[in-house]
PDB file of C-alpha atoms and ligand atoms in Angstrom:
ATOM      1  CA  UNK A   1      13.381  -3.889 -13.406  1.00 72.00           C
ATOM      2  CA  UNK A   2      10.687  -4.502 -10.880  1.00 86.00           C
ATOM      3  CA  UNK A   3       9.322  -6.846  -9.303  1.00 95.00           C
ATOM      4  CA  UNK A   4       5.249  -8.663  -8.584  1.00 97.00           C
ATOM      5  CA  UNK A   5       5.211 -10.004  -5.440  1.00 97.00           C
ATOM      6  CA  UNK A   6       2.081 -11.770  -3.987  1.00 98.00           C
ATOM      7  CA  UNK A   7       2.554 -12.568  -0.399  1.00 97.00           C
ATOM      8  CA  UNK A   8       1.966 -16.163   0.876  1.00 95.00           C
ATOM      9  CA  UNK A   9       1.968 -15.855   4.679  1.00 96.00           C
ATOM     10  CA  UNK A  10      -0.719 -18.151   6.251  1.00 97.00           C
ATOM     11  CA  UNK A  11      -1.584 -15.042   8.668  1.00 97.00           C
ATOM     12  CA  UNK A  12      -2.288 -12.190   5.780  1.00 98.00           C
ATOM     13  CA  UNK A  13      -3.830 -15.432   4.492  1.00 98.00           C
ATOM     14  CA  UNK A  14      -6.207 -16.018   6.498  1.00 98.00           C
ATOM     15  CA  UNK A  15      -6.782 -12.001   7.354  1.00 98.00           C
ATOM     16  CA  UNK A  16      -7.656 -11.311   4.009  1.00 98.00           C
ATOM     17  CA  UNK A  17     -10.362 -13.716   4.086  1.00 98.00           C
ATOM     18  CA  UNK A  18     -12.069 -12.355   7.203  1.00 98.00           C
ATOM     19  CA  UNK A  19     -11.811  -8.542   5.612  1.00 98.00           C
ATOM     20  CA  UNK A  20     -13.826 -11.043   1.914  1.00 98.00           C
ATOM     21  CA  UNK A  21     -17.182 -11.724   4.401  1.00 98.00           C
ATOM     22  CA  UNK A  22     -19.544  -9.675   3.501  1.00 97.00           C
ATOM     23  CA  UNK A  23     -21.057  -9.865   7.219  1.00 97.00           C
ATOM     24  CA  UNK A  24     -17.246  -8.722   8.032  1.00 98.00           C
ATOM     25  CA  UNK A  25     -18.275  -4.604  10.094  1.00 97.00           C
ATOM     26  CA  UNK A  26     -16.665  -1.602   9.501  1.00 97.00           C
ATOM     27  CA  UNK A  27     -14.610  -2.132  13.266  1.00 97.00           C
ATOM     28  CA  UNK A  28     -13.016  -5.248  12.471  1.00 98.00           C
ATOM     29  CA  UNK A  29     -12.620  -4.361   8.862  1.00 98.00           C
ATOM     30  CA  UNK A  30     -10.624  -1.601   9.954  1.00 98.00           C
ATOM     31  CA  UNK A  31      -9.117  -3.560  12.852  1.00 98.00           C
ATOM     32  CA  UNK A  32      -7.921  -5.955  10.391  1.00 98.00           C
ATOM     33  CA  UNK A  33      -6.740  -3.980   7.300  1.00 98.00           C
ATOM     34  CA  UNK A  34      -4.364  -2.058   9.795  1.00 98.00           C
ATOM     35  CA  UNK A  35      -3.445  -6.214  10.886  1.00 98.00           C
ATOM     36  CA  UNK A  36      -2.349  -7.253   7.167  1.00 98.00           C
ATOM     37  CA  UNK A  37      -1.434  -3.578   6.108  1.00 98.00           C
ATOM     38  CA  UNK A  38       1.673  -4.431   9.823  1.00 98.00           C
ATOM     39  CA  UNK A  39       2.253  -7.868   8.061  1.00 98.00           C
ATOM     40  CA  UNK A  40       2.414  -6.551   4.860  1.00 98.00           C
ATOM     41  CA  UNK A  41       5.127  -3.788   5.419  1.00 97.00           C
ATOM     42  CA  UNK A  42       7.409  -6.381   7.321  1.00 94.00           C
ATOM     43  CA  UNK A  43       7.729  -8.365   3.932  1.00 93.00           C
ATOM     44  CA  UNK A  44       7.968  -5.121   1.843  1.00 93.00           C
ATOM     45  CA  UNK A  45      10.765  -3.806   3.762  1.00 92.00           C
ATOM     46  CA  UNK A  46      12.926  -7.075   3.774  1.00 89.00           C
ATOM     47  CA  UNK A  47      15.316  -5.262   0.889  1.00 85.00           C
ATOM     48  CA  UNK A  48      15.654  -2.153   2.454  1.00 87.00           C
ATOM     49  CA  UNK A  49      19.732  -1.893   3.377  1.00 87.00           C
ATOM     50  CA  UNK A  50      21.618  -2.125   6.840  1.00 92.00           C
ATOM     51  CA  UNK A  51      24.770  -0.508   8.328  1.00 93.00           C
ATOM     52  CA  UNK A  52      26.428  -1.159  10.932  1.00 95.00           C
ATOM     53  CA  UNK A  53      27.715   1.309  14.000  1.00 96.00           C
ATOM     54  CA  UNK A  54      29.689   0.391  17.076  1.00 98.00           C
ATOM     55  CA  UNK A  55      27.424   1.033  20.126  1.00 97.00           C
ATOM     56  CA  UNK A  56      28.064   0.106  24.063  1.00 98.00           C
ATOM     57  CA  UNK A  57      25.676  -2.243  25.309  1.00 98.00           C
ATOM     58  CA  UNK A  58      26.344  -1.966  29.472  1.00 98.00           C
ATOM     59  CA  UNK A  59      28.679  -4.950  29.472  1.00 98.00           C
ATOM     60  CA  UNK A  60      30.941  -4.297  26.045  1.00 98.00           C
ATOM     61  CA  UNK A  61      31.601  -2.796  22.626  1.00 98.00           C
ATOM     62  CA  UNK A  62      29.452  -4.435  20.029  1.00 98.00           C
ATOM     63  CA  UNK A  63      28.314  -4.122  16.459  1.00 98.00           C
ATOM     64  CA  UNK A  64      24.874  -4.056  15.432  1.00 98.00           C
ATOM     65  CA  UNK A  65      23.050  -2.730  11.903  1.00 96.00           C
ATOM     66  CA  UNK A  66      20.871  -0.148  11.655  1.00 92.00           C
ATOM     67  CA  UNK A  67      18.665   0.886   8.289  1.00 88.00           C
ATOM     68  CA  UNK A  68      20.775   2.943   6.329  1.00 82.00           C
ATOM     69  CA  UNK A  69      20.631   5.906   4.294  1.00 66.00           C
ATOM     70  CA  UNK A  70      17.413   6.940   3.365  1.00 72.00           C
ATOM     71  CA  UNK A  71      14.227   7.747   4.940  1.00 89.00           C
ATOM     72  CA  UNK A  72      10.394   6.317   3.999  1.00 93.00           C
ATOM     73  CA  UNK A  73       7.114   8.309   3.717  1.00 96.00           C
ATOM     74  CA  UNK A  74       3.893   6.884   3.425  1.00 97.00           C
ATOM     75  CA  UNK A  75       1.235   7.750   0.546  1.00 98.00           C
ATOM     76  CA  UNK A  76      -1.617   6.858   0.937  1.00 98.00           C
ATOM     77  CA  UNK A  77      -4.301   6.935  -2.130  1.00 98.00           C
ATOM     78  CA  UNK A  78      -7.335   8.824  -0.212  1.00 97.00           C
ATOM     79  CA  UNK A  79     -10.098   6.739   0.899  1.00 95.00           C
ATOM     80  CA  UNK A  80      -9.435   3.428   1.454  1.00 97.00           C
ATOM     81  CA  UNK A  81      -5.566   3.561   1.926  1.00 98.00           C
ATOM     82  CA  UNK A  82      -6.098   5.872   4.030  1.00 98.00           C
ATOM     83  CA  UNK A  83      -6.628   2.650   6.138  1.00 98.00           C
ATOM     84  CA  UNK A  84      -2.993   1.477   5.406  1.00 98.00           C
ATOM     85  CA  UNK A  85      -1.487   3.690   7.716  1.00 98.00           C
ATOM     86  CA  UNK A  86      -1.722   2.951  11.070  1.00 98.00           C
ATOM     87  CA  UNK A  87      -0.157  -0.382  10.093  1.00 97.00           C
ATOM     88  CA  UNK A  88       3.115   0.882   8.910  1.00 97.00           C
ATOM     89  CA  UNK A  89       3.810   3.365  11.432  1.00 96.00           C
ATOM     90  CA  UNK A  90       3.686   0.979  14.182  1.00 95.00           C
ATOM     91  CA  UNK A  91       5.996  -0.507  11.959  1.00 93.00           C
ATOM     92  CA  UNK A  92       8.582   2.262  11.093  1.00 92.00           C
ATOM     93  CA  UNK A  93       7.713   4.913  13.305  1.00 91.00           C
ATOM     94  CA  UNK A  94      10.034   7.390  11.976  1.00 90.00           C
ATOM     95  CA  UNK A  95       7.968   7.677   7.876  1.00 93.00           C
ATOM     96  CA  UNK A  96       6.613  10.537   7.353  1.00 96.00           C
ATOM     97  CA  UNK A  97       2.823  10.965   5.848  1.00 97.00           C
ATOM     98  CA  UNK A  98       1.611  11.931   3.010  1.00 98.00           C
ATOM     99  CA  UNK A  99      -1.807  11.966   0.743  1.00 98.00           C
ATOM    100  CA  UNK A 100      -2.982  11.816  -3.076  1.00 98.00           C
ATOM    101  CA  UNK A 101      -6.795  12.482  -3.103  1.00 97.00           C
ATOM    102  CA  UNK A 102      -8.185  10.191  -6.205  1.00 93.00           C
ATOM    103  CA  UNK A 103     -11.972   8.437  -6.800  1.00 89.00           C
ATOM    104  CA  UNK A 104     -13.155   6.392  -9.207  1.00 86.00           C
ATOM    105  CA  UNK A 105     -15.122   7.895 -11.697  1.00 90.00           C
ATOM    106  CA  UNK A 106     -18.875   5.589 -11.012  1.00 87.00           C
ATOM    107  CA  UNK A 107     -19.451   5.850 -14.691  1.00 89.00           C
ATOM    108  CA  UNK A 108     -16.408   6.250 -17.017  1.00 90.00           C
ATOM    109  CA  UNK A 109     -13.692   4.373 -13.331  1.00 86.00           C
ATOM    110  CA  UNK A 110     -11.766   6.712 -14.578  1.00 90.00           C
ATOM    111  CA  UNK A 111      -9.322   8.771 -11.476  1.00 91.00           C
ATOM    112  CA  UNK A 112     -10.248  12.063 -10.997  1.00 93.00           C
ATOM    113  CA  UNK A 113      -7.605  13.388  -8.575  1.00 93.00           C
ATOM    114  CA  UNK A 114      -8.250  16.169  -6.112  1.00 95.00           C
ATOM    115  CA  UNK A 115      -4.780  16.322  -3.449  1.00 95.00           C
ATOM    116  CA  UNK A 116      -1.834  16.239  -3.041  1.00 95.00           C
ATOM    117  CA  UNK A 117       0.033  16.886  -0.658  1.00 96.00           C
ATOM    118  CA  UNK A 118       3.708  15.232   0.645  1.00 97.00           C
ATOM    119  CA  UNK A 119       6.279  15.268   2.585  1.00 96.00           C
ATOM    120  CA  UNK A 120       8.280  18.573   1.902  1.00 95.00           C
ATOM    121  CA  UNK A 121      11.592  15.673   1.179  1.00 95.00           C
ATOM    122  CA  UNK A 122       9.620  14.045  -0.358  1.00 95.00           C
ATOM    123  CA  UNK A 123      11.346  13.337  -3.465  1.00 95.00           C
ATOM    124  CA  UNK A 124      14.594  12.045  -1.411  1.00 92.00           C
ATOM    125  CA  UNK A 125      12.818   9.421   0.848  1.00 93.00           C
ATOM    126  CA  UNK A 126      11.984   5.760   0.043  1.00 93.00           C
ATOM    127  CA  UNK A 127       8.237   5.265  -0.770  1.00 96.00           C
ATOM    128  CA  UNK A 128       5.226   3.336  -0.539  1.00 97.00           C
ATOM    129  CA  UNK A 129       2.827   3.734  -2.129  1.00 98.00           C
ATOM    130  CA  UNK A 130      -0.064   2.163   0.049  1.00 98.00           C
ATOM    131  CA  UNK A 131      -4.674   1.294  -1.172  1.00 98.00           C
ATOM    132  CA  UNK A 132      -6.301  -1.556  -0.598  1.00 98.00           C
ATOM    133  CA  UNK A 133      -6.952  -2.323  -3.852  1.00 98.00           C
ATOM    134  CA  UNK A 134      -5.897  -2.524  -7.310  1.00 98.00           C
ATOM    135  CA  UNK A 135      -8.282  -3.362  -9.657  1.00 97.00           C
ATOM    136  CA  UNK A 136      -8.219  -1.401 -13.383  1.00 96.00           C
ATOM    137  CA  UNK A 137      -4.428  -0.295 -11.811  1.00 97.00           C
ATOM    138  CA  UNK A 138      -5.598   3.769 -13.103  1.00 95.00           C
ATOM    139  CA  UNK A 139      -5.979   4.747  -9.708  1.00 95.00           C
ATOM    140  CA  UNK A 140      -2.405   4.017  -8.877  1.00 97.00           C
ATOM    141  CA  UNK A 141      -0.943   4.730 -11.996  1.00 97.00           C
ATOM    142  CA  UNK A 142      -1.845   8.097 -11.638  1.00 95.00           C
ATOM    143  CA  UNK A 143      -1.007   8.311  -8.047  1.00 97.00           C
ATOM    144  CA  UNK A 144       2.241   7.544  -9.330  1.00 97.00           C
ATOM    145  CA  UNK A 145       2.734   9.888 -11.927  1.00 96.00           C
ATOM    146  CA  UNK A 146       2.147  12.475  -9.223  1.00 95.00           C
ATOM    147  CA  UNK A 147       4.877  11.564  -7.380  1.00 97.00           C
ATOM    148  CA  UNK A 148       7.122  10.973  -9.727  1.00 97.00           C
ATOM    149  CA  UNK A 149       6.644  14.783 -11.501  1.00 95.00           C
ATOM    150  CA  UNK A 150       7.360  15.995  -8.181  1.00 94.00           C
ATOM    151  CA  UNK A 151      11.011  14.353  -7.744  1.00 96.00           C
ATOM    152  CA  UNK A 152       9.844  11.066  -6.480  1.00 96.00           C
ATOM    153  CA  UNK A 153      11.987   8.615  -7.792  1.00 94.00           C
ATOM    154  CA  UNK A 154      12.116   5.563  -5.737  1.00 93.00           C
ATOM    155  CA  UNK A 155       8.448   4.235  -5.325  1.00 96.00           C
ATOM    156  CA  UNK A 156       6.920   0.563  -4.125  1.00 97.00           C
ATOM    157  CA  UNK A 157       2.913   0.280  -4.737  1.00 98.00           C
ATOM    158  CA  UNK A 158       1.376  -1.841  -1.593  1.00 98.00           C
ATOM    159  CA  UNK A 159      -1.522  -3.189  -2.376  1.00 98.00           C
ATOM    160  CA  UNK A 160      -3.957  -5.578   0.272  1.00 98.00           C
ATOM    161  CA  UNK A 161      -6.305  -7.431  -3.575  1.00 98.00           C
ATOM    162  CA  UNK A 162      -5.394  -6.816  -7.294  1.00 98.00           C
ATOM    163  CA  UNK A 163      -7.306  -7.651 -10.147  1.00 98.00           C
ATOM    164  CA  UNK A 164      -4.367  -8.917 -13.060  1.00 98.00           C
ATOM    165  CA  UNK A 165      -5.708  -6.018 -15.380  1.00 98.00           C
ATOM    166  CA  UNK A 166      -3.856  -3.329 -12.808  1.00 98.00           C
ATOM    167  CA  UNK A 167      -0.849  -4.994 -11.883  1.00 98.00           C
ATOM    168  CA  UNK A 168      -0.510  -5.823 -15.551  1.00 98.00           C
ATOM    169  CA  UNK A 169      -1.185  -1.674 -16.963  1.00 97.00           C
ATOM    170  CA  UNK A 170       0.576  -0.696 -13.163  1.00 98.00           C
ATOM    171  CA  UNK A 171       3.662  -2.729 -14.249  1.00 98.00           C
ATOM    172  CA  UNK A 172       3.439  -1.583 -18.160  1.00 97.00           C
ATOM    173  CA  UNK A 173       3.462   2.099 -16.613  1.00 97.00           C
ATOM    174  CA  UNK A 174       5.795   2.098 -14.022  1.00 98.00           C
ATOM    175  CA  UNK A 175       8.030  -0.136 -15.084  1.00 98.00           C
ATOM    176  CA  UNK A 176      10.532   0.624 -12.509  1.00 98.00           C
ATOM    177  CA  UNK A 177       7.824   0.016  -9.255  1.00 98.00           C
ATOM    178  CA  UNK A 178       8.160  -2.529  -6.956  1.00 97.00           C
ATOM    179  CA  UNK A 179       4.243  -4.182  -6.557  1.00 98.00           C
ATOM    180  CA  UNK A 180       3.756  -5.641  -3.151  1.00 98.00           C
ATOM    181  CA  UNK A 181       0.020  -8.149  -3.336  1.00 98.00           C
ATOM    182  CA  UNK A 182      -1.587  -9.476  -0.587  1.00 98.00           C
ATOM    183  CA  UNK A 183      -4.193 -11.059  -2.467  1.00 98.00           C
ATOM    184  CA  UNK A 184      -4.174 -11.867  -6.919  1.00 98.00           C
ATOM    185  CA  UNK A 185      -7.760 -12.522  -7.871  1.00 98.00           C
ATOM    186  CA  UNK A 186      -9.094 -13.670 -10.982  1.00 98.00           C
ATOM    187  CA  UNK A 187     -10.529 -10.388 -12.729  1.00 98.00           C
ATOM    188  CA  UNK A 188     -12.936  -7.393 -12.905  1.00 98.00           C
ATOM    189  CA  UNK A 189     -17.309  -6.853 -13.736  1.00 97.00           C
ATOM    190  CA  UNK A 190     -18.488  -5.335 -15.705  1.00 96.00           C
ATOM    191  CA  UNK A 191     -18.331  -2.715 -13.289  1.00 95.00           C
ATOM    192  CA  UNK A 192     -14.339  -3.240 -12.871  1.00 96.00           C
ATOM    193  CA  UNK A 193     -14.426  -4.162  -9.528  1.00 97.00           C
ATOM    194  CA  UNK A 194     -12.670  -7.408  -8.523  1.00 98.00           C
ATOM    195  CA  UNK A 195     -13.784 -10.729  -8.724  1.00 98.00           C
ATOM    196  CA  UNK A 196     -13.953 -12.103  -5.667  1.00 98.00           C
ATOM    197  CA  UNK A 197     -12.603  -8.544  -3.884  1.00 98.00           C
ATOM    198  CA  UNK A 198     -14.532  -7.166  -0.958  1.00 98.00           C
ATOM    199  CA  UNK A 199     -16.395  -4.662  -2.428  1.00 98.00           C
ATOM    200  CA  UNK A 200     -16.002  -1.168  -2.189  1.00 97.00           C
ATOM    201  CA  UNK A 201     -13.251  -0.944   0.283  1.00 97.00           C
ATOM    202  CA  UNK A 202     -13.389   2.759   0.748  1.00 97.00           C
ATOM    203  CA  UNK A 203     -17.132   2.310   2.196  1.00 97.00           C
ATOM    204  CA  UNK A 204     -16.509  -0.882   4.025  1.00 97.00           C
ATOM    205  CA  UNK A 205     -13.326   0.637   5.666  1.00 97.00           C
ATOM    206  CA  UNK A 206     -15.635   4.066   6.994  1.00 96.00           C
ATOM    207  CA  UNK A 207     -19.327   2.668   6.594  1.00 94.00           C
ATOM    208  CA  UNK A 208     -20.326   4.939   4.393  1.00 94.00           C
ATOM    209  CA  UNK A 209     -22.365   2.374   2.750  1.00 80.00           C
TER     210      UNK A 209
HETATM  211  C1  PRP B   1     -11.094   2.952  -5.042  1.00 68.18           C
HETATM  212  C2  PRP B   1      -9.379   1.971  -4.316  1.00 68.18           C
HETATM  213  C3  PRP B   1      -8.556   2.609  -5.895  1.00 68.18           C
HETATM  214  C4  PRP B   1      -9.050   3.138  -6.714  1.00 68.18           C
HETATM  215  C5  PRP B   1      -9.033   1.457  -7.144  1.00 68.18           C
HETATM  216  O1  PRP B   1     -11.073   3.699  -4.514  1.00 68.18           O
HETATM  217  O2  PRP B   1      -9.047   2.665  -2.976  1.00 68.18           O
HETATM  218  O3  PRP B   1      -8.324   3.545  -5.058  1.00 68.18           O
HETATM  219  O4  PRP B   1     -10.472   2.375  -6.555  1.00 68.18           O
HETATM  220  O5  PRP B   1      -9.390   0.953  -9.081  1.00 68.18           O
HETATM  221  P1  PRP B   1      -8.871   1.021 -10.092  1.00 68.18           P
HETATM  222  O6  PRP B   1      -7.782   0.531 -10.133  1.00 68.18           O
HETATM  223  O7  PRP B   1      -9.872   0.642 -11.130  1.00 68.18           O
HETATM  224  O8  PRP B   1      -8.702   2.773 -10.128  1.00 68.18           O
HETATM  225  P2  PRP B   1     -12.390   4.702  -5.273  1.00 68.18           P
HETATM  226  O9  PRP B   1     -12.405   5.474  -6.346  1.00 68.18           O
HETATM  227  O10 PRP B   1     -13.741   3.815  -4.508  1.00 68.18           O
HETATM  228  O11 PRP B   1     -12.174   5.749  -4.202  1.00 68.18           O
HETATM  229  P3  PRP B   1     -12.217   6.225  -1.979  1.00 68.18           P
HETATM  230  O12 PRP B   1     -11.133   5.869  -2.107  1.00 68.18           O
HETATM  231  O13 PRP B   1     -12.826   7.510  -1.998  1.00 68.18           O
HETATM  232  O14 PRP B   1     -14.045   5.270  -1.806  1.00 68.18           O
HETATM  233  N1  URA B   2     -11.954   0.117  -5.595  1.00 68.18           N
HETATM  234  C1  URA B   2     -12.720  -0.837  -4.757  1.00 68.18           C
HETATM  235  O1  URA B   2     -12.893  -0.030  -4.030  1.00 68.18           O
HETATM  236  N2  URA B   2     -13.286  -2.653  -4.826  1.00 68.18           N
HETATM  237  C2  URA B   2     -13.023  -3.061  -5.818  1.00 68.18           C
HETATM  238  O2  URA B   2     -13.145  -3.526  -6.377  1.00 68.18           O
HETATM  239  C3  URA B   2     -12.648  -2.031  -7.175  1.00 68.18           C
HETATM  240  C4  URA B   2     -11.896  -0.578  -7.048  1.00 68.18           C
END
């Protein structure tokens, strides 16, 4: 059974406070999304396994720890998930990157798929699906289903802001997936936007509104 982890680090809380402000412009919004992703990556990779290897320093032989086994992949859900990729790669530069294209139909709030391109060996990797917003959970659940259909087994989901409705749906549909959340908000409004949230993450990252 996987877990739901809500970040309690003061730096993450402070930075989320800045991106919630309506006066924060795209440039600052993008930079802070990237910084939060870096900090969350640090927290979300705590469970990665290490193994001991012998090396030689300029002074003597010694044992050091290095990451064991599987390699990582980061899979952003387009568009807004792209904003989290740089931060993840700063922490884990060797990770490969896949892309899943989904958008929420503005009338129905249901996810519509339009793109999927993954690393060839994605099924053998630890995959971190990233998207700043988990609202109804429809997009995240659909993206994870797409990955599972391609044989991916080890999946974690990371978002900056989540609504309880999305967390419940994602945990129900994918109980094997750990969920890492920057801040857990109150609810969804009648247009399925997160309250208090930060508005439309894609528009704020790319300046399209
Ligand atoms: C946003 C967000 C998530 C989705 C969350 O994307 O980035 O992908 O909505 O909502 P859900 O949990 O109800 O599915 P959007 O559909 O606005 O597309 P965009 O990133 O291209 O703007
Ligand atoms: N997508 C967003 O970008 N924001 C929300 O509040 C909900 C879905």
